[in-house]
Amino acid sequence: MKVLVIGSGGREHAIAYALHKSEKVDEIHAIPGNPGIAQIGTCHEGSVEDLDGILKFVEDNNIDFTVIGPEVPLCMGLADLLEDHGHKVFGPRKEAANLEGSKAFSKDFMERHNIPTAAYKEVNSYDEAIHALSSFDYPVVVKADGLAAGKGVVICENEEEAKAALKNLMIDGALDGAGSKVVLEEYLTGFECSLLCFVDNDTIVPMVSAKDHKQIYDNNKGPNTGGMGTVSPNPFLPEGMDDIFKTEILDPFMQGLKEDHIDFRGVIFIGLMIENNQPKVLEFNVRFGDPETQVILLRLESDLFDIMYGVSTNTLKDVEVKWSDQQVTCLVLASGGYPASYPKGKVITGLDNVDEDIVVFHAGTAMKDDHIVTSGGRVLNICAMGKSLEETREKVYKAAEVIDFDGKYYRHDIGLH
């Protein structure tokens, strides 16, 4: 099989890495890929948003199976385009991708199908939003309706902050139109948890748990990022939550898809807030999380291609999905200044000097004058497996001292309370 991976980040490198292990996969291609993927496949220039260009590449190169990593091409309808031209693809179609593409759509879906979530109001103008604020206590959550690359959620401690956030989104157009419609939401307390599942139209299979660390500084301080590190399994998850997730979240989700006649084949990423063993859904994403994917797929013992093909063809129920019981830690090395502005083009050294049992996924790298250089805010994902969380933490932090680039930054408390 010739497999094409769409995307260029650490998530896509982790997907390509897992697919590369499959005996059924002969060639891996990526658009646009990154220097890490280039070590196990062939990268091709192109944009993830150039849907017609991707279709042409698939047809010109006889690609057998396409895996769509990021949310933007999914919400643009890349899966629809490829499938409608007779090509196999992993990733939900455009209507299903609305569960991530529109906060209002997903909240309405949850409310109609009795999936526990925060109380909310959908507002379509600044004046309407200001009036609706009186219905909420503080803090209140302001969410841009559209895709905002992780920057569309603002937690406002008081009315002044809420009005400023709403003006920024709805009047100033800070997120290029993603905030023209806004969802106001009750602020939930508890601890966050990520629940990722493989889904086809008949079957949902939860993956192993993972814990992400969103904020930039140690002790969960500072602004949110795309994620500064993950561990799997989630060490903070109470015993017995699997049955609660199934009853409260997964069964109603699948029933909702059926009742709404939504064709969903791909990954559903469910962001949860848990308090007193009661989960509430913060958000749906319609693709693998990043950097949750890196730790989850390293624990996968089954053939990822078999699972993805089963999802694509509605035969997931026939595929055995097995997981390792080992611990995995992922540490993100970031550019100094991230998540605000940061320099690019810094030469990365030490990648060949880490221990053999370390897996390094490229997240924001590029080639320049035969050197691997930084090209993103989150640059590298250092991952290690082991029998204990302590062992894996020790391995990744040792590797973090070996790999270097100007401005390198990372958290020191990944996996700790």
Coordinates of C-alpha atoms in Angstrom, one line a residue:
M1 CA 0.0 0.0 0.0
K2 CA 1.1 3.6 -0.8
V3 CA -0.1 5.8 2.1
L4 CA -0.2 9.6 2.0
V5 CA -0.2 11.6 5.3
I6 CA -1.5 15.1 5.2
G7 CA 0.2 17.5 7.7
S8 CA 3.6 18.6 9.0
G9 CA 3.6 18.4 12.8
G10 CA 4.5 16.1 15.6
R11 CA 1.1 14.4 15.3
E12 CA 1.7 13.6 11.7
H13 CA 5.2 12.3 12.4
A14 CA 3.8 10.0 15.1
I15 CA 1.1 8.7 12.7
A16 CA 3.7 8.1 9.9
Y17 CA 6.0 6.4 12.5
A18 CA 3.2 4.0 13.5
L19 CA 2.1 3.3 9.9
H20 CA 5.8 2.7 8.9
K21 CA 5.7 -0.4 11.2
S22 CA 2.9 -2.0 9.3
E23 CA 3.7 -4.8 6.9
K24 CA 0.9 -3.7 4.7
V25 CA 2.5 -0.2 4.1
D26 CA 5.1 -0.2 1.4
E27 CA 5.5 3.5 0.9
I28 CA 4.8 6.6 3.0
H29 CA 4.3 10.0 1.4
A30 CA 3.5 13.3 3.1
I31 CA 2.2 16.7 2.1
P32 CA 4.1 18.7 3.2
G33 CA 5.7 16.5 5.9
N34 CA 8.8 17.5 7.9
P35 CA 12.4 16.4 8.2
G36 CA 11.5 13.6 10.7
I37 CA 8.9 12.1 8.3
A38 CA 11.5 12.4 5.5
Q39 CA 13.6 9.8 7.3
I40 CA 10.9 7.1 6.8
G41 CA 9.1 8.4 3.8
T42 CA 9.0 11.0 1.0
C43 CA 7.8 14.6 1.6
H44 CA 6.3 16.7 -1.1
E45 CA 5.7 20.4 -1.3
G46 CA 2.2 21.6 -1.0
S47 CA -0.4 23.1 1.3
V48 CA -2.9 21.1 3.5
E49 CA -5.5 23.6 2.3
D50 CA -4.9 22.9 -1.4
L51 CA -7.6 20.3 -1.8
D52 CA -7.5 20.1 -5.6
G53 CA -3.7 19.8 -5.5
I54 CA -3.9 16.9 -3.0
L55 CA -6.5 15.1 -5.1
K56 CA -4.3 15.5 -8.2
F57 CA -1.3 14.1 -6.2
V58 CA -3.3 11.1 -5.0
E59 CA -4.4 10.3 -8.6
D60 CA -1.1 11.0 -10.3
N61 CA 0.8 8.9 -7.8
N62 CA -1.7 6.0 -7.3
I63 CA -2.0 6.6 -3.6
D64 CA -4.0 3.8 -2.0
F65 CA -4.9 5.4 1.3
T66 CA -4.8 9.0 2.6
V67 CA -4.6 9.9 6.3
I68 CA -5.7 13.5 7.1
G69 CA -3.9 14.9 10.2
P70 CA -5.1 18.5 10.8
E71 CA -8.6 19.9 11.4
V72 CA -8.5 22.6 8.7
P73 CA -8.6 20.3 5.6
L74 CA -11.2 18.1 7.3
C75 CA -13.4 21.1 7.9
M76 CA -12.8 22.2 4.3
G77 CA -14.1 18.9 3.0
L78 CA -10.9 17.1 1.9
A79 CA -12.3 13.7 3.0
D80 CA -15.5 14.3 0.9
L81 CA -13.4 15.3 -2.2
L82 CA -11.2 12.2 -2.1
E83 CA -14.0 9.8 -1.3
D84 CA -16.3 11.2 -3.9
H85 CA -13.5 10.5 -6.5
G86 CA -13.2 6.9 -5.3
H87 CA -10.2 7.1 -3.0
K88 CA -9.9 5.6 0.5
V89 CA -9.3 8.1 3.2
F90 CA -9.0 8.2 7.0
G91 CA -10.8 11.3 8.5
P92 CA -14.4 12.4 8.8
R93 CA -16.4 14.1 6.1
K94 CA -17.2 17.9 6.3
E95 CA -20.6 17.6 8.0
A96 CA -19.1 15.4 10.8
A97 CA -16.0 17.7 11.0
N98 CA -18.5 20.5 12.1
L99 CA -18.3 19.0 15.5
E100 CA -14.9 20.8 15.7
G101 CA -15.4 23.4 13.1
S102 CA -18.3 25.1 14.9
K103 CA -18.6 25.4 18.7
A104 CA -22.3 26.2 18.3
F105 CA -22.9 23.1 16.2
S106 CA -21.2 20.9 18.7
K107 CA -22.9 22.4 21.8
D108 CA -26.3 22.0 20.1
F109 CA -25.4 18.4 19.3
M110 CA -24.5 17.8 23.0
E111 CA -27.6 19.4 24.3
R112 CA -30.0 17.6 22.0
H113 CA -28.4 14.2 22.8
N114 CA -28.1 14.6 26.6
I115 CA -24.3 14.6 26.6
P116 CA -23.2 16.5 29.8
T117 CA -21.5 19.8 29.1
A118 CA -21.3 23.3 30.4
A119 CA -24.4 25.6 30.2
Y120 CA -24.0 28.0 27.3
K121 CA -25.5 30.6 25.0
E122 CA -24.8 31.1 21.3
V123 CA -24.6 34.8 20.3
N124 CA -24.3 36.4 16.9
S125 CA -23.6 40.0 17.7
Y126 CA -21.6 42.1 20.2
D127 CA -24.8 43.7 21.6
E128 CA -26.4 40.3 22.0
A129 CA -23.3 39.0 23.7
I130 CA -23.2 41.9 26.2
H131 CA -26.9 41.3 27.1
A132 CA -26.3 37.5 27.5
L133 CA -23.4 38.1 30.0
S134 CA -26.0 38.8 32.7
S135 CA -27.0 35.1 32.6
F136 CA -23.5 33.9 33.7
D137 CA -21.4 34.0 36.9
Y138 CA -17.7 34.8 36.7
P139 CA -15.3 33.5 35.6
V140 CA -17.1 33.0 32.2
V141 CA -15.7 31.3 29.1
V142 CA -15.8 33.1 25.7
K143 CA -15.3 30.8 22.7
A144 CA -15.0 31.8 19.1
D145 CA -17.4 29.6 17.1
G146 CA -14.9 28.8 14.2
L147 CA -11.5 27.2 14.0
A148 CA -8.9 29.4 15.8
A149 CA -5.8 27.2 16.0
G150 CA -6.2 26.8 19.8
K151 CA -6.5 30.6 20.4
G152 CA -10.3 30.9 20.4
V153 CA -11.0 30.3 24.1
V154 CA -10.7 33.1 26.7
I155 CA -11.5 32.6 30.4
C156 CA -12.7 36.0 31.7
E157 CA -12.5 36.7 35.4
N158 CA -14.9 39.7 35.4
E159 CA -17.3 41.8 33.2
E160 CA -14.5 44.1 32.0
E161 CA -12.4 41.2 30.7
A162 CA -15.4 39.6 29.1
K163 CA -16.4 42.8 27.2
A164 CA -12.8 43.2 26.0
A165 CA -12.6 39.6 24.8
L166 CA -16.0 40.0 23.0
K167 CA -14.9 43.3 21.3
N168 CA -11.6 41.7 20.2
L169 CA -13.4 38.8 18.6
M170 CA -16.7 40.2 17.3
I171 CA -15.8 43.8 16.5
D172 CA -12.0 43.9 15.9
G173 CA -12.1 40.5 14.1
A174 CA -9.0 39.3 15.9
L175 CA -9.3 35.7 14.6
D176 CA -10.0 36.4 10.9
G177 CA -13.8 35.9 11.3
A178 CA -13.6 32.8 13.5
G179 CA -15.1 34.9 16.3
S180 CA -17.9 36.6 14.3
K181 CA -20.2 34.1 16.2
V182 CA -19.4 33.4 19.8
V183 CA -20.4 30.8 22.4
L184 CA -20.6 32.0 26.0
E185 CA -20.1 29.2 28.4
E186 CA -20.3 28.4 32.1
Y187 CA -16.8 27.9 33.7
L188 CA -16.2 24.4 34.8
T189 CA -13.9 23.3 37.7
G190 CA -12.1 20.0 38.2
F191 CA -9.3 18.5 36.1
E192 CA -9.0 18.1 32.4
C193 CA -8.7 14.8 30.6
S194 CA -8.4 13.8 27.0
L195 CA -10.4 10.9 25.6
L196 CA -9.6 9.8 22.1
C197 CA -11.6 7.1 20.2
F198 CA -11.5 5.4 16.9
V199 CA -15.0 5.7 15.4
D200 CA -16.9 4.3 12.4
N201 CA -20.6 4.4 11.9
D202 CA -21.2 1.2 13.9
T203 CA -18.4 1.1 16.5
I204 CA -16.5 3.3 18.9
V205 CA -13.2 2.1 20.4
P206 CA -11.6 4.3 23.2
M207 CA -7.8 4.6 23.1
V208 CA -5.6 4.5 26.2
S209 CA -5.8 7.6 28.4
A210 CA -3.4 10.5 28.2
K211 CA -2.8 13.7 30.2
D212 CA -1.8 16.9 28.4
H213 CA -0.1 19.9 30.0
K214 CA -1.4 23.0 28.3
Q215 CA 0.2 26.0 30.0
I216 CA 3.6 27.3 29.1
Y217 CA 5.2 27.4 32.5
D218 CA 5.8 24.9 35.3
N219 CA 3.0 24.5 37.9
N220 CA 0.4 25.3 35.2
K221 CA 1.2 29.0 35.0
G222 CA 1.1 31.3 32.1
P223 CA -0.9 31.3 28.8
N224 CA -2.2 28.2 27.1
T225 CA -0.3 26.5 24.4
G226 CA -1.0 23.6 22.0
G227 CA 0.5 21.4 24.7
M228 CA 3.9 21.3 26.4
G229 CA 4.0 17.5 27.1
T230 CA 1.9 14.4 27.8
V231 CA 1.9 11.2 29.7
S232 CA 0.0 8.0 29.2
P233 CA -1.7 6.5 31.0
N234 CA -3.2 9.6 32.7
P235 CA -1.9 9.3 36.3
F236 CA -4.7 11.5 37.7
L237 CA -7.7 9.6 36.3
P238 CA -9.8 8.0 39.1
E239 CA -10.5 4.2 39.0
G240 CA -13.7 3.1 37.3
M241 CA -14.1 6.1 34.9
D242 CA -14.2 3.9 31.8
D243 CA -17.7 2.7 32.6
I244 CA -18.9 6.3 33.3
F245 CA -17.4 7.5 30.1
K246 CA -19.2 4.8 28.1
T247 CA -22.6 5.4 29.7
E248 CA -22.5 9.2 30.0
I249 CA -20.5 10.2 26.9
L250 CA -19.7 7.5 24.3
D251 CA -23.1 5.8 24.1
P252 CA -25.1 9.0 23.7
F253 CA -22.5 10.3 21.2
M254 CA -22.9 7.3 19.0
Q255 CA -26.7 7.4 19.3
G256 CA -26.6 11.1 18.4
L257 CA -24.6 10.4 15.2
K258 CA -27.2 7.8 14.2
E259 CA -30.2 10.0 15.0
D260 CA -28.7 13.0 13.1
H261 CA -27.6 10.7 10.2
I262 CA -24.0 12.0 10.5
D263 CA -21.4 9.8 8.7
F264 CA -18.5 9.9 11.1
R265 CA -15.4 7.8 10.3
G266 CA -12.1 8.8 12.0
V267 CA -11.0 9.9 15.4
I268 CA -13.1 11.8 17.9
F269 CA -11.1 13.7 20.5
I270 CA -13.2 14.5 23.5
G271 CA -11.9 17.1 25.9
L272 CA -13.4 16.5 29.3
M273 CA -13.5 18.3 32.7
I274 CA -14.0 15.9 35.6
E275 CA -15.2 16.8 39.1
N276 CA -16.3 14.3 41.7
N277 CA -16.1 11.5 39.1
Q278 CA -18.6 13.4 36.9
P279 CA -17.3 14.2 33.4
K280 CA -18.5 17.1 31.3
V281 CA -17.5 17.7 27.7
L282 CA -15.5 20.8 27.0
E283 CA -15.1 20.3 23.3
F284 CA -15.0 17.8 20.4
N285 CA -12.1 17.6 18.0
V286 CA -12.3 15.5 14.9
R287 CA -8.7 14.3 14.7
F288 CA -5.9 13.1 16.8
G289 CA -4.7 15.4 19.5
D290 CA -1.2 16.9 19.6
P291 CA 0.8 15.9 21.6
E292 CA -1.5 13.2 23.0
T293 CA -1.1 11.2 19.7
Q294 CA 2.7 10.8 20.4
V295 CA 2.2 8.9 23.6
I296 CA -0.9 7.0 22.7
L297 CA 0.4 5.6 19.4
L298 CA 3.7 4.5 21.0
R299 CA 1.5 2.3 23.2
L300 CA -0.4 0.8 20.3
E301 CA 0.5 -2.9 19.7
S302 CA -2.0 -3.5 16.9
D303 CA -1.4 -2.5 13.2
L304 CA -2.5 1.2 12.8
F305 CA -3.1 0.7 9.1
D306 CA -5.5 -2.1 9.9
I307 CA -7.4 0.1 12.3
M308 CA -7.5 3.1 10.0
Y309 CA -8.6 0.9 7.1
G310 CA -11.3 -0.7 9.2
V311 CA -12.6 2.8 10.2
S312 CA -12.6 3.9 6.6
T313 CA -14.6 0.9 5.5
N314 CA -16.9 0.6 8.5
T315 CA -15.3 -2.7 9.6
L316 CA -13.7 -1.4 12.8
K317 CA -15.6 -4.1 14.8
D318 CA -13.6 -6.8 13.1
V319 CA -10.2 -5.3 14.1
E320 CA -8.5 -6.2 17.4
V321 CA -7.1 -3.0 19.1
K322 CA -4.4 -3.9 21.6
W323 CA -2.3 -1.7 23.8
S324 CA 0.9 -1.9 25.8
D325 CA 0.7 -1.5 29.5
Q326 CA 3.9 0.5 29.6
Q327 CA 4.2 4.1 30.6
V328 CA 5.1 6.8 28.0
T329 CA 6.2 10.4 28.6
C330 CA 6.4 13.1 25.9
L331 CA 8.3 16.3 26.5
V332 CA 7.9 19.3 24.1
L333 CA 11.0 21.4 23.3
A334 CA 9.7 24.8 22.3
S335 CA 11.2 28.0 20.8
G336 CA 11.9 30.8 23.3
G337 CA 9.0 33.2 23.2
Y338 CA 6.3 30.6 22.3
P339 CA 3.3 30.8 22.5
A340 CA 3.8 34.5 21.5
S341 CA 6.3 35.5 18.7
Y342 CA 9.5 33.5 18.4
P343 CA 12.6 33.3 16.2
K344 CA 12.9 30.6 13.5
G345 CA 15.9 29.1 11.7
K346 CA 17.9 28.1 14.8
V347 CA 20.2 25.1 14.1
I348 CA 19.3 22.0 16.2
T349 CA 22.2 19.8 17.5
G350 CA 22.4 16.5 19.4
L351 CA 19.6 14.6 17.6
D352 CA 22.0 11.8 16.8
N353 CA 23.3 11.6 20.4
V354 CA 20.2 10.6 22.4
D355 CA 19.9 7.1 23.8
E356 CA 18.5 4.5 21.3
D357 CA 15.3 4.0 23.2
I358 CA 14.3 7.6 22.8
V359 CA 11.9 8.5 20.0
V360 CA 12.0 12.1 18.8
F361 CA 9.1 13.4 16.7
H362 CA 9.6 16.5 14.7
A363 CA 6.9 19.1 15.3
G364 CA 8.3 22.4 14.0
T365 CA 11.5 21.8 12.1
A366 CA 12.8 22.4 8.6
M367 CA 16.0 21.7 6.5
K368 CA 18.3 24.6 5.7
D369 CA 21.8 24.3 4.2
D370 CA 21.8 20.6 5.2
H371 CA 21.0 21.4 8.8
I372 CA 17.8 20.7 10.7
V373 CA 16.5 24.0 12.0
T374 CA 13.6 25.3 14.1
S375 CA 10.5 26.5 12.1
G376 CA 7.7 26.4 14.7
G377 CA 6.8 27.2 18.3
R378 CA 6.8 23.6 19.4
V379 CA 9.9 22.2 17.8
L380 CA 10.5 18.6 19.0
N381 CA 8.6 16.0 21.0
I382 CA 11.0 13.8 23.0
C383 CA 9.3 10.5 23.9
A384 CA 10.3 7.5 26.1
M385 CA 8.6 4.2 27.2
G386 CA 9.2 2.4 30.4
K387 CA 7.8 0.5 33.3
S388 CA 7.1 3.5 35.4
L389 CA 6.4 7.2 35.0
E390 CA 9.6 8.0 37.0
E391 CA 11.7 6.0 34.5
T392 CA 10.2 7.6 31.4
R393 CA 10.5 11.1 32.9
E394 CA 14.2 10.6 33.7
K395 CA 14.8 9.4 30.1
V396 CA 13.1 12.4 28.4
Y397 CA 14.7 15.0 30.6
K398 CA 18.1 13.4 30.1
A399 CA 17.6 13.6 26.3
A400 CA 16.4 17.3 26.6
E401 CA 19.9 18.2 27.9
V402 CA 21.5 16.4 24.9
I403 CA 19.4 18.1 22.2
D404 CA 20.0 21.8 21.9
F405 CA 19.1 25.0 19.9
D406 CA 19.3 28.7 20.7
G407 CA 16.3 29.6 22.9
K408 CA 15.3 26.1 23.7
Y409 CA 12.6 26.0 26.4
Y410 CA 10.6 23.2 28.1
R411 CA 8.6 22.5 31.2
H412 CA 10.2 20.5 34.1
D413 CA 7.0 19.1 35.6
I414 CA 5.4 16.9 32.9
G415 CA 3.5 14.1 34.6
L416 CA 3.6 15.6 38.0
H417 CA 0.7 17.0 40.1

